[in-house]
Amino acid sequence: MSATPSAADAYAPTDRTVPTRSRERASYDRDLVHAILDADYLCHLGFVRDGAPVVLPTLYARVGERLYVHGSTGSRPLRGAGEDTGLPVCLTVTHLDGLVLARSAFNHTINYRSVVVHGVARQVTDPAERSTALDALVDHIVPGRVADSRPANAKELAATAVIALDLHEVSAKVRTGGPGDDPEDLTLPHWTGVLPVTRAYGTPEPADDLDPSVTVPDYLAAR
Amino acid sequence: MSATPSAADAYAPTDRTVPTRSRERASYDRDLVHAILDADYLCHLGFVRDGAPVVLPTLYARVGERLYVHGSTGSRPLRGAGEDTGLPVCLTVTHLDGLVLARSAFNHTINYRSVVVHGVARQVTDPAERSTALDALVDHIVPGRVADSRPANAKELAATAVIALDLHEVSAKVRTGGPGDDPEDLTLPHWTGVLPVTRAYGTPEPADDLDPSVTVPDYLAAR
């Protein structure tokens, strides 16, 4: 995965997307980056405010080579992204896949898949793109939901800011597999292996005011 | 939760810990902050490098009013935290608890519990505190594991950097409950409610080189 594919299939590494350690875990493969981004919808968005870092959780969706993040027009990052220069951000997505228990405390680690995107976020002002982005956000989180909900009206659209971040300066990092114990530790008596971790969905809980004749839609029941 | 408790029970709000929106969801309650931090071990750590934000996933543990994060001595944030001035950071922890499906696309949201910590991270140089921190990291992620693994030796301790971040400027944000549809949407025919989301653990997977006579320890089997 650390081999560099052709330009069309990979993002070009930059100073800040080449990690200082565990470089063998880094990848710039476009399909891998897309797969990691599409497997989640909650990211951590970092920006600088008054010289200090701020990291906020937020929802996102990918459309081609662009990520969309939405929020209130009054929120800080959204306001910054509306200025002429845009807002420099770092958007990070992390799937935790397993706790890796080595025989030595030192070699404990986690299995994960992460993507880090650096770039300048800009507010989306074009009405058609805003509408596309908002639909993508709903359908990315709950596929099928756009067709089964009331579309936003003009007042709601006006109250929603959407920012776009293009996928140019991007890297993925992946760790898989079992523990890497040192040879001299292999005979120690401790259990060693991986405890898998996943995101799980429970039984849908109807709202108190839902008409009891409305059944759980297929797109939720299958989850 | 938005009421301000006595100073001993709450963190003092500051300009950057009072949100610009959804203020009713913000809390400075110490017990709530501790509970959210203790229920997870993966955070997103933000810092500024060459004027731009960087957000990296990393493991943490809480000991009293201090968070510990560890990493290689060669990693960027750890190096920065070793300088005299320390490293200004923002450490954010987010639990996703549910997808909230309203009848209107606009009112879709998520249930979550998050904590945002602002402060200056500093490298821990005291050997006793470093050892305490590393034990806390292992036992916070897998309670009981410190007693069932080989302790770090001098060489390993030297290769591990630990940074500390004190809990002074801290806020929590929590959203719970069902959808908040507008009154005029209540008769729309769409299913509405919450799809619960949790972190789930699978069956422990023994390493290929594990002696088959070593059984899964109780502290893992119970998870």
Short mmCIF file of C-alpha atoms in Angstrom, two decimals:
data_model
loop_
_atom_site.label_atom_id
_atom_site.label_comp_id
_atom_site.label_asym_id
_atom_site.label_seq_id
_atom_site.Cartn_x
_atom_site.Cartn_y
_atom_site.Cartn_z
CA MET A 1 0.00 0.00 0.00
CA SER A 2 2.97 2.30 0.40
CA ALA A 3 3.87 1.94 -3.28
CA THR A 4 3.05 5.06 -5.28
CA PRO A 5 0.48 4.33 -8.00
CA SER A 6 -0.02 6.48 -11.09
CA ALA A 7 -1.11 10.07 -10.59
CA ALA A 8 -4.69 9.35 -11.63
CA ASP A 9 -5.03 6.72 -8.92
CA ALA A 10 -3.30 8.54 -6.09
CA TYR A 11 -3.02 11.88 -4.35
CA ALA A 12 0.40 13.49 -4.57
CA PRO A 13 2.19 13.33 -1.19
CA THR A 14 3.19 16.66 0.35
CA ASP A 15 5.35 17.62 3.30
CA ARG A 16 2.40 17.53 5.62
CA THR A 17 0.85 14.31 4.34
CA VAL A 18 4.02 12.26 4.77
CA PRO A 19 4.02 11.10 8.40
CA THR A 20 7.12 11.43 10.53
CA ARG A 21 6.64 7.88 11.81
CA SER A 22 5.04 4.61 10.66
CA ARG A 23 5.42 5.70 7.04
CA GLU A 24 4.74 2.15 5.91
CA ARG A 25 1.16 2.63 7.09
CA ALA A 26 0.57 5.72 4.96
CA SER A 27 -1.18 5.56 1.60
CA TYR A 28 -2.24 8.06 -1.04
CA ASP A 29 -4.39 5.62 -2.99
CA ARG A 30 -7.56 7.34 -4.18
CA ASP A 31 -9.82 4.30 -3.91
CA LEU A 32 -8.65 3.56 -0.38
CA VAL A 33 -9.18 7.18 0.69
CA HIS A 34 -12.67 7.19 -0.82
CA ALA A 35 -13.56 3.88 0.84
CA ILE A 36 -12.47 5.13 4.28
CA LEU A 37 -14.35 8.41 3.85
CA ASP A 38 -17.49 6.68 2.58
CA ALA A 39 -17.53 4.21 5.48
CA ASP A 40 -18.13 7.02 7.99
CA TYR A 41 -20.01 10.30 8.26
CA LEU A 42 -18.58 11.83 11.47
CA CYS A 43 -15.30 13.70 11.18
CA HIS A 44 -13.23 15.98 13.39
CA LEU A 45 -12.68 19.36 11.78
CA GLY A 46 -9.70 21.42 12.92
CA PHE A 47 -9.15 25.11 12.29
CA VAL A 48 -7.19 27.95 13.87
CA ARG A 49 -8.94 30.65 15.88
CA ASP A 50 -6.96 33.52 17.44
CA GLY A 51 -3.80 31.51 16.82
CA ALA A 52 -4.98 28.45 18.72
CA PRO A 53 -6.30 25.13 17.39
CA VAL A 54 -9.98 24.20 17.61
CA VAL A 55 -11.29 20.70 16.86
CA LEU A 56 -15.03 20.10 16.50
CA PRO A 57 -16.96 16.96 15.57
CA THR A 58 -19.16 17.40 12.53
CA LEU A 59 -20.98 15.45 9.83
CA TYR A 60 -19.68 15.21 6.28
CA ALA A 61 -20.39 13.59 2.93
CA ARG A 62 -18.23 13.01 -0.13
CA VAL A 63 -19.31 13.88 -3.66
CA GLY A 64 -16.55 12.96 -6.11
CA GLU A 65 -13.38 14.79 -5.10
CA ARG A 66 -15.15 17.16 -2.72
CA LEU A 67 -16.26 16.87 0.89
CA TYR A 68 -19.23 18.80 2.23
CA VAL A 69 -19.72 19.80 5.85
CA HIS A 70 -22.76 21.65 7.03
CA GLY A 71 -23.77 23.66 10.04
CA SER A 72 -25.51 26.77 11.25
CA THR A 73 -24.66 30.00 9.45
CA GLY A 74 -23.73 31.36 12.89
CA SER A 75 -21.10 28.77 13.75
CA ARG A 76 -17.47 29.82 13.89
CA PRO A 77 -15.87 27.61 11.21
CA LEU A 78 -18.73 28.29 8.82
CA ARG A 79 -18.33 32.04 9.20
CA GLY A 80 -14.59 31.78 8.59
CA ALA A 81 -15.15 29.74 5.45
CA GLY A 82 -17.34 32.51 4.11
CA GLU A 83 -14.52 35.03 4.04
CA ASP A 84 -12.65 35.75 0.83
CA THR A 85 -9.62 33.71 1.79
CA GLY A 86 -11.62 30.71 2.97
CA LEU A 87 -10.72 28.80 6.11
CA PRO A 88 -7.62 26.59 6.34
CA VAL A 89 -8.78 23.31 7.89
CA CYS A 90 -7.67 19.78 8.66
CA LEU A 91 -10.47 17.23 8.41
CA THR A 92 -9.80 13.84 9.97
CA VAL A 93 -11.84 10.64 9.86
CA THR A 94 -10.88 7.65 12.01
CA HIS A 95 -12.37 4.17 12.15
CA LEU A 96 -11.30 2.15 15.16
CA ASP A 97 -11.15 -1.50 14.09
CA GLY A 98 -9.51 -3.31 16.98
CA LEU A 99 -7.56 -3.21 20.22
CA VAL A 100 -4.25 -4.99 19.68
CA LEU A 101 -3.01 -6.69 22.85
CA ALA A 102 0.65 -7.63 22.74
CA ARG A 103 2.48 -9.59 25.43
CA SER A 104 4.43 -6.43 26.29
CA ALA A 105 2.71 -3.25 27.43
CA PHE A 106 4.88 -1.28 25.02
CA ASN A 107 3.67 -3.11 21.90
CA HIS A 108 -0.02 -2.55 22.59
CA THR A 109 -1.64 -0.61 19.77
CA ILE A 110 -4.88 -0.26 17.81
CA ASN A 111 -6.03 -1.31 14.36
CA TYR A 112 -7.55 1.62 12.54
CA ARG A 113 -8.19 3.29 9.19
CA SER A 114 -7.87 7.06 9.07
CA VAL A 115 -7.90 9.81 6.47
CA VAL A 116 -6.46 13.28 6.98
CA VAL A 117 -7.42 16.05 4.54
CA HIS A 118 -5.62 19.40 4.53
CA GLY A 119 -7.03 22.32 2.59
CA VAL A 120 -8.99 25.53 2.50
CA ALA A 121 -12.71 25.22 3.17
CA ARG A 122 -15.03 27.58 1.31
CA GLN A 123 -18.70 28.32 1.74
CA VAL A 124 -20.91 26.98 -1.00
CA THR A 125 -23.06 29.79 -2.34
CA ASP A 126 -24.45 28.27 -5.53
CA PRO A 127 -28.03 27.18 -4.71
CA ALA A 128 -27.89 24.05 -6.87
CA GLU A 129 -24.62 22.89 -5.29
CA ARG A 130 -25.95 23.64 -1.81
CA SER A 131 -29.00 21.53 -2.49
CA THR A 132 -26.86 18.68 -3.86
CA ALA A 133 -24.62 18.88 -0.81
CA LEU A 134 -27.47 18.82 1.70
CA ASP A 135 -29.08 15.84 -0.03
CA ALA A 136 -25.70 14.09 -0.05
CA LEU A 137 -25.30 14.68 3.68
CA VAL A 138 -28.68 13.14 4.52
CA ASP A 139 -28.33 10.22 2.12
CA HIS A 140 -24.72 9.54 3.09
CA ILE A 141 -25.69 9.12 6.74
CA VAL A 142 -28.94 7.26 6.10
CA PRO A 143 -29.04 6.01 2.47
CA GLY A 144 -32.56 6.30 1.15
CA ARG A 145 -33.67 8.99 3.56
CA VAL A 146 -33.79 11.95 1.16
CA ALA A 147 -36.67 10.32 -0.72
CA ASP A 148 -38.46 9.67 2.60
CA SER A 149 -38.39 13.10 4.27
CA ARG A 150 -39.68 16.60 3.60
CA PRO A 151 -37.17 18.58 1.52
CA ALA A 152 -35.76 21.77 3.01
CA ASN A 153 -37.74 24.91 2.28
CA ALA A 154 -36.29 28.31 1.38
CA LYS A 155 -36.12 29.49 5.00
CA GLU A 156 -34.30 26.33 6.12
CA LEU A 157 -31.89 26.49 3.21
CA ALA A 158 -31.07 30.09 4.14
CA ALA A 159 -30.28 29.07 7.73
CA THR A 160 -27.91 26.30 6.68
CA ALA A 161 -24.33 26.94 5.72
CA VAL A 162 -22.46 24.39 3.65
CA ILE A 163 -18.73 24.34 3.30
CA ALA A 164 -16.76 22.47 0.68
CA LEU A 165 -13.27 21.00 0.99
CA ASP A 166 -11.59 19.59 -2.10
CA LEU A 167 -9.60 16.36 -1.92
CA HIS A 168 -6.13 17.44 -3.04
CA GLU A 169 -3.81 17.10 -0.07
CA VAL A 170 -4.93 13.80 1.39
CA SER A 171 -3.44 10.77 3.06
CA ALA A 172 -4.76 7.56 4.56
CA LYS A 173 -3.19 5.56 7.34
CA VAL A 174 -4.09 1.96 8.06
CA ARG A 175 -3.02 -0.58 10.63
CA THR A 176 -4.31 -4.14 10.41
CA GLY A 177 -3.29 -7.53 11.75
CA GLY A 178 -2.13 -9.01 14.99
CA PRO A 179 0.35 -7.86 17.62
CA GLY A 180 4.03 -7.43 16.84
CA ASP A 181 5.73 -8.85 19.90
CA ASP A 182 9.48 -8.92 20.23
CA PRO A 183 11.01 -12.40 19.72
CA GLU A 184 12.14 -12.63 23.35
CA ASP A 185 8.53 -12.08 24.53
CA LEU A 186 6.93 -14.91 22.57
CA THR A 187 7.08 -17.37 25.45
CA LEU A 188 5.49 -15.05 28.01
CA PRO A 189 2.26 -16.49 29.46
CA HIS A 190 -0.07 -13.58 28.54
CA TRP A 191 -3.01 -13.89 26.17
CA THR A 192 -2.28 -11.98 22.98
CA GLY A 193 -4.40 -11.05 19.98
CA VAL A 194 -6.96 -8.56 18.77
CA LEU A 195 -10.27 -7.46 20.27
CA PRO A 196 -12.35 -6.36 17.24
CA VAL A 197 -14.23 -3.05 17.51
CA THR A 198 -17.09 -1.96 15.29
CA ARG A 199 -19.83 0.66 15.15
CA ALA A 200 -23.13 -1.08 15.83
CA TYR A 201 -26.69 0.02 15.21
CA GLY A 202 -29.52 -0.83 17.62
CA THR A 203 -33.22 -1.27 17.07
CA PRO A 204 -34.82 1.90 15.65
CA GLU A 205 -36.72 3.77 18.38
CA PRO A 206 -39.87 5.47 17.06
CA ALA A 207 -40.58 9.04 18.18
CA ASP A 208 -43.32 9.44 20.80
CA ASP A 209 -45.51 11.28 18.33
CA LEU A 210 -45.13 8.79 15.47
CA ASP A 211 -48.37 7.34 14.10
CA PRO A 212 -48.13 3.64 15.13
CA SER A 213 -49.25 2.57 11.66
CA VAL A 214 -45.97 3.89 10.15
CA THR A 215 -43.56 0.95 10.04
CA VAL A 216 -39.76 1.01 10.12
CA PRO A 217 -38.56 1.62 6.55
CA ASP A 218 -36.47 -1.03 4.81
CA TYR A 219 -33.40 1.21 4.62
CA LEU A 220 -33.30 1.31 8.43
CA ALA A 221 -34.36 -2.26 9.13
CA ALA A 222 -31.49 -3.57 7.02
CA ARG A 223 -28.87 -1.67 9.00
CA MET B 1 -27.37 20.76 32.54
CA SER B 2 -26.84 24.33 31.44
CA ALA B 3 -27.13 25.61 34.99
CA THR B 4 -23.81 26.66 36.45
CA PRO B 5 -22.90 24.58 39.51
CA SER B 6 -20.48 25.67 42.21
CA ALA B 7 -16.86 26.26 41.21
CA ALA B 8 -15.67 23.01 42.74
CA ASP B 9 -18.09 21.01 40.62
CA ALA B 10 -17.65 22.83 37.34
CA TYR B 11 -15.03 24.22 34.99
CA ALA B 12 -15.17 27.98 34.54
CA PRO B 13 -16.51 28.85 31.08
CA THR B 14 -14.23 30.93 28.85
CA ASP B 15 -14.73 32.71 25.54
CA ARG B 16 -13.69 29.65 23.63
CA THR B 17 -15.65 27.11 25.65
CA VAL B 18 -18.98 28.91 25.25
CA PRO B 19 -20.41 27.73 21.92
CA THR B 20 -21.79 30.20 19.41
CA ARG B 21 -24.83 27.99 18.87
CA SER B 22 -26.82 25.34 20.77
CA ARG B 23 -25.65 26.83 24.07
CA GLU B 24 -28.34 24.88 25.88
CA ARG B 25 -26.38 21.72 25.05
CA ALA B 26 -23.15 22.96 26.64
CA SER B 27 -22.11 21.94 30.15
CA TYR B 28 -19.13 22.60 32.39
CA ASP B 29 -20.06 20.00 34.97
CA ARG B 30 -16.95 18.19 36.17
CA ASP B 31 -18.59 14.81 36.72
CA LEU B 32 -20.19 14.88 33.29
CA VAL B 33 -16.88 15.81 31.63
CA HIS B 34 -15.08 13.02 33.49
CA ALA B 35 -17.77 10.48 32.57
CA ILE B 36 -17.57 11.35 28.86
CA LEU B 37 -13.76 11.23 28.90
CA ASP B 38 -13.68 7.94 30.80
CA ALA B 39 -16.14 6.28 28.43
CA ASP B 40 -13.69 6.52 25.53
CA TYR B 41 -9.96 6.28 24.86
CA LEU B 42 -9.64 7.62 21.31
CA CYS B 43 -9.48 11.38 20.89
CA HIS B 44 -8.68 13.80 18.08
CA LEU B 45 -5.80 16.07 18.96
CA GLY B 46 -5.48 19.37 17.13
CA PHE B 47 -2.43 21.60 17.00
CA VAL B 48 -1.01 24.28 14.73
CA ARG B 49 1.95 23.59 12.47
CA ASP B 50 3.38 26.29 10.20
CA GLY B 51 0.22 28.30 10.81
CA ALA B 52 -2.15 25.55 9.66
CA PRO B 53 -4.31 23.18 11.71
CA VAL B 54 -3.44 19.50 12.09
CA VAL B 55 -5.83 16.95 13.60
CA LEU B 56 -4.58 13.46 14.49
CA PRO B 57 -6.34 10.55 16.18
CA THR B 58 -4.58 9.37 19.32
CA LEU B 59 -5.15 7.41 22.51
CA TYR B 60 -5.56 9.08 25.89
CA ALA B 61 -6.29 8.36 29.53
CA ARG B 62 -7.47 10.57 32.38
CA VAL B 63 -5.79 10.65 35.79
CA GLY B 64 -7.60 13.11 38.03
CA GLU B 65 -7.60 16.52 36.37
CA ARG B 66 -4.95 15.57 33.82
CA LEU B 67 -5.10 13.82 30.45
CA TYR B 68 -2.18 11.82 29.13
CA VAL B 69 -1.47 11.17 25.46
CA HIS B 70 1.44 9.09 24.29
CA GLY B 71 3.35 8.54 21.10
CA SER B 72 6.76 8.15 19.56
CA THR B 73 9.40 10.64 20.64
CA GLY B 74 9.77 11.43 16.93
CA SER B 75 6.18 12.43 16.25
CA ARG B 76 5.39 16.07 15.54
CA PRO B 77 3.02 16.98 18.38
CA LEU B 78 5.21 15.22 20.91
CA ARG B 79 8.28 17.14 19.81
CA GLY B 80 6.39 20.43 20.03
CA ALA B 81 5.21 19.62 23.52
CA GLY B 82 8.80 19.17 24.58
CA GLU B 83 9.72 22.78 23.88
CA ASP B 84 9.83 25.33 26.67
CA THR B 85 6.54 26.90 25.77
CA GLY B 86 4.69 23.62 25.37
CA LEU B 87 2.24 23.00 22.55
CA PRO B 88 -1.18 24.70 22.38
CA VAL B 89 -3.69 21.96 21.61
CA CYS B 90 -7.38 21.23 21.39
CA LEU B 91 -8.31 17.69 22.39
CA THR B 92 -11.78 16.51 21.42
CA VAL B 93 -13.63 13.31 22.34
CA THR B 94 -16.93 12.45 20.67
CA HIS B 95 -19.31 9.57 21.34
CA LEU B 96 -21.90 9.07 18.64
CA ASP B 97 -25.08 7.80 20.35
CA GLY B 98 -27.72 7.90 17.67
CA LEU B 99 -28.91 9.08 14.28
CA VAL B 100 -31.95 11.30 14.75
CA LEU B 101 -34.37 11.06 11.82
CA ALA B 102 -36.88 13.87 11.70
CA ARG B 103 -39.75 14.11 9.22
CA SER B 104 -37.99 17.07 7.58
CA ALA B 105 -34.51 16.74 6.09
CA PHE B 106 -33.52 19.98 7.83
CA ASN B 107 -34.23 18.67 11.34
CA HIS B 108 -32.10 15.55 10.99
CA THR B 109 -29.31 15.50 13.58
CA ILE B 110 -27.30 13.17 15.79
CA ASN B 111 -27.32 12.32 19.46
CA TYR B 112 -23.83 12.61 20.89
CA ARG B 113 -21.70 13.40 23.92
CA SER B 114 -18.52 15.37 23.32
CA VAL B 115 -15.81 17.03 25.36
CA VAL B 116 -13.48 19.73 24.06
CA VAL B 117 -10.32 20.56 26.05
CA HIS B 118 -8.21 23.62 25.26
CA GLY B 119 -4.78 24.01 26.77
CA VAL B 120 -1.04 23.73 26.48
CA ALA B 121 0.35 20.20 26.30
CA ARG B 122 3.69 19.54 27.95
CA GLN B 123 6.01 16.57 27.80
CA VAL B 124 6.15 14.53 30.97
CA THR B 125 9.76 14.09 32.00
CA ASP B 126 9.44 12.80 35.56
CA PRO B 127 10.05 9.03 35.36
CA ALA B 128 7.47 8.18 38.03
CA GLU B 129 4.77 10.24 36.34
CA ARG B 130 5.66 8.78 32.94
CA SER B 131 5.29 5.29 34.32
CA THR B 132 1.96 6.15 35.96
CA ALA B 133 0.74 7.66 32.69
CA LEU B 134 1.72 4.67 30.56
CA ASP B 135 0.05 2.26 32.97
CA ALA B 136 -3.05 4.45 32.94
CA LEU B 137 -3.14 4.40 29.14
CA VAL B 138 -3.01 0.59 28.97
CA ASP B 139 -5.47 0.03 31.81
CA HIS B 140 -7.85 2.72 30.60
CA ILE B 141 -8.19 1.03 27.21
CA VAL B 142 -8.23 -2.54 28.55
CA PRO B 143 -8.88 -2.51 32.31
CA GLY B 144 -6.83 -5.25 33.96
CA ARG B 145 -4.23 -5.48 31.21
CA VAL B 146 -1.30 -3.84 33.04
CA ALA B 147 -1.19 -6.74 35.49
CA ASP B 148 -1.30 -9.20 32.57
CA SER B 149 1.51 -7.95 30.32
CA ARG B 150 5.26 -7.41 30.45
CA PRO B 151 6.05 -3.95 31.83
CA ALA B 152 8.04 -1.58 29.65
CA ASN B 153 11.82 -1.81 30.00
CA ALA B 154 14.21 1.13 30.08
CA LYS B 155 14.77 1.15 26.33
CA GLU B 156 11.04 1.13 25.61
CA LEU B 157 10.36 3.87 28.15
CA ALA B 158 13.03 6.01 26.51
CA ALA B 159 11.36 5.59 23.09
CA THR B 160 7.95 6.65 24.36
CA ALA B 161 6.96 10.26 24.79
CA VAL B 162 4.08 11.16 27.09
CA ILE B 163 2.34 14.50 27.01
CA ALA B 164 0.07 15.88 29.70
CA LEU B 165 -2.86 18.24 29.27
CA ASP B 166 -4.54 19.66 32.35
CA LEU B 167 -8.31 19.96 32.55
CA HIS B 168 -8.85 23.70 33.06
CA GLU B 169 -10.56 25.05 29.97
CA VAL B 170 -13.10 22.34 29.27
CA SER B 171 -16.65 22.00 28.02
CA ALA B 172 -19.02 19.16 27.28
CA LYS B 173 -21.83 19.14 24.77
CA VAL B 174 -24.64 16.61 24.82
CA ARG B 175 -27.65 15.99 22.64
CA THR B 176 -30.16 13.31 23.65
CA GLY B 177 -33.75 12.46 22.85
CA GLY B 178 -35.96 12.23 19.82
CA PRO B 179 -36.41 14.42 16.76
CA GLY B 180 -37.62 18.00 17.03
CA ASP B 181 -39.99 18.31 14.12
CA ASP B 182 -41.83 21.52 13.38
CA PRO B 183 -45.54 21.41 14.35
CA GLU B 184 -46.67 21.63 10.74
CA ASP B 185 -44.65 18.52 9.87
CA LEU B 186 -46.19 16.20 12.47
CA THR B 187 -48.73 14.73 10.08
CA LEU B 188 -46.22 13.89 7.35
CA PRO B 189 -46.15 10.15 6.55
CA HIS B 190 -42.42 9.56 7.17
CA TRP B 191 -41.07 7.25 9.90
CA THR B 192 -39.36 9.33 12.58
CA GLY B 193 -37.24 8.43 15.57
CA VAL B 194 -33.72 7.50 16.59
CA LEU B 195 -31.39 4.81 15.29
CA PRO B 196 -29.12 4.01 18.29
CA VAL B 197 -25.38 3.78 17.63
CA THR B 198 -22.84 2.14 19.93
CA ARG B 199 -19.27 0.90 19.89
CA ALA B 200 -19.35 -2.88 19.91
CA TYR B 201 -16.64 -5.42 20.70
CA GLY B 202 -16.35 -8.71 18.82
CA THR B 203 -14.96 -12.08 19.85
CA PRO B 204 -11.28 -11.81 20.83
CA GLU B 205 -9.04 -13.15 18.02
CA PRO B 206 -5.94 -14.94 19.37
CA ALA B 207 -2.60 -14.19 17.70
CA ASP B 208 -1.27 -16.89 15.35
CA ASP B 209 1.64 -17.56 17.66
CA LEU B 210 -0.41 -17.81 20.88
CA ASP B 211 -0.02 -21.04 22.83
CA PRO B 212 -3.49 -22.64 22.48
CA SER B 213 -3.52 -23.46 26.19
CA VAL B 214 -3.71 -19.75 27.05
CA THR B 215 -7.41 -18.90 27.42
CA VAL B 216 -9.11 -15.55 26.93
CA PRO B 217 -8.75 -13.57 30.17
CA ASP B 218 -11.86 -12.60 32.14
CA TYR B 219 -11.28 -8.89 31.59
CA LEU B 220 -11.68 -9.43 27.83
CA ALA B 221 -14.39 -12.09 27.89
CA ALA B 222 -16.64 -9.75 29.89
CA ARG B 223 -16.41 -6.97 27.35
#
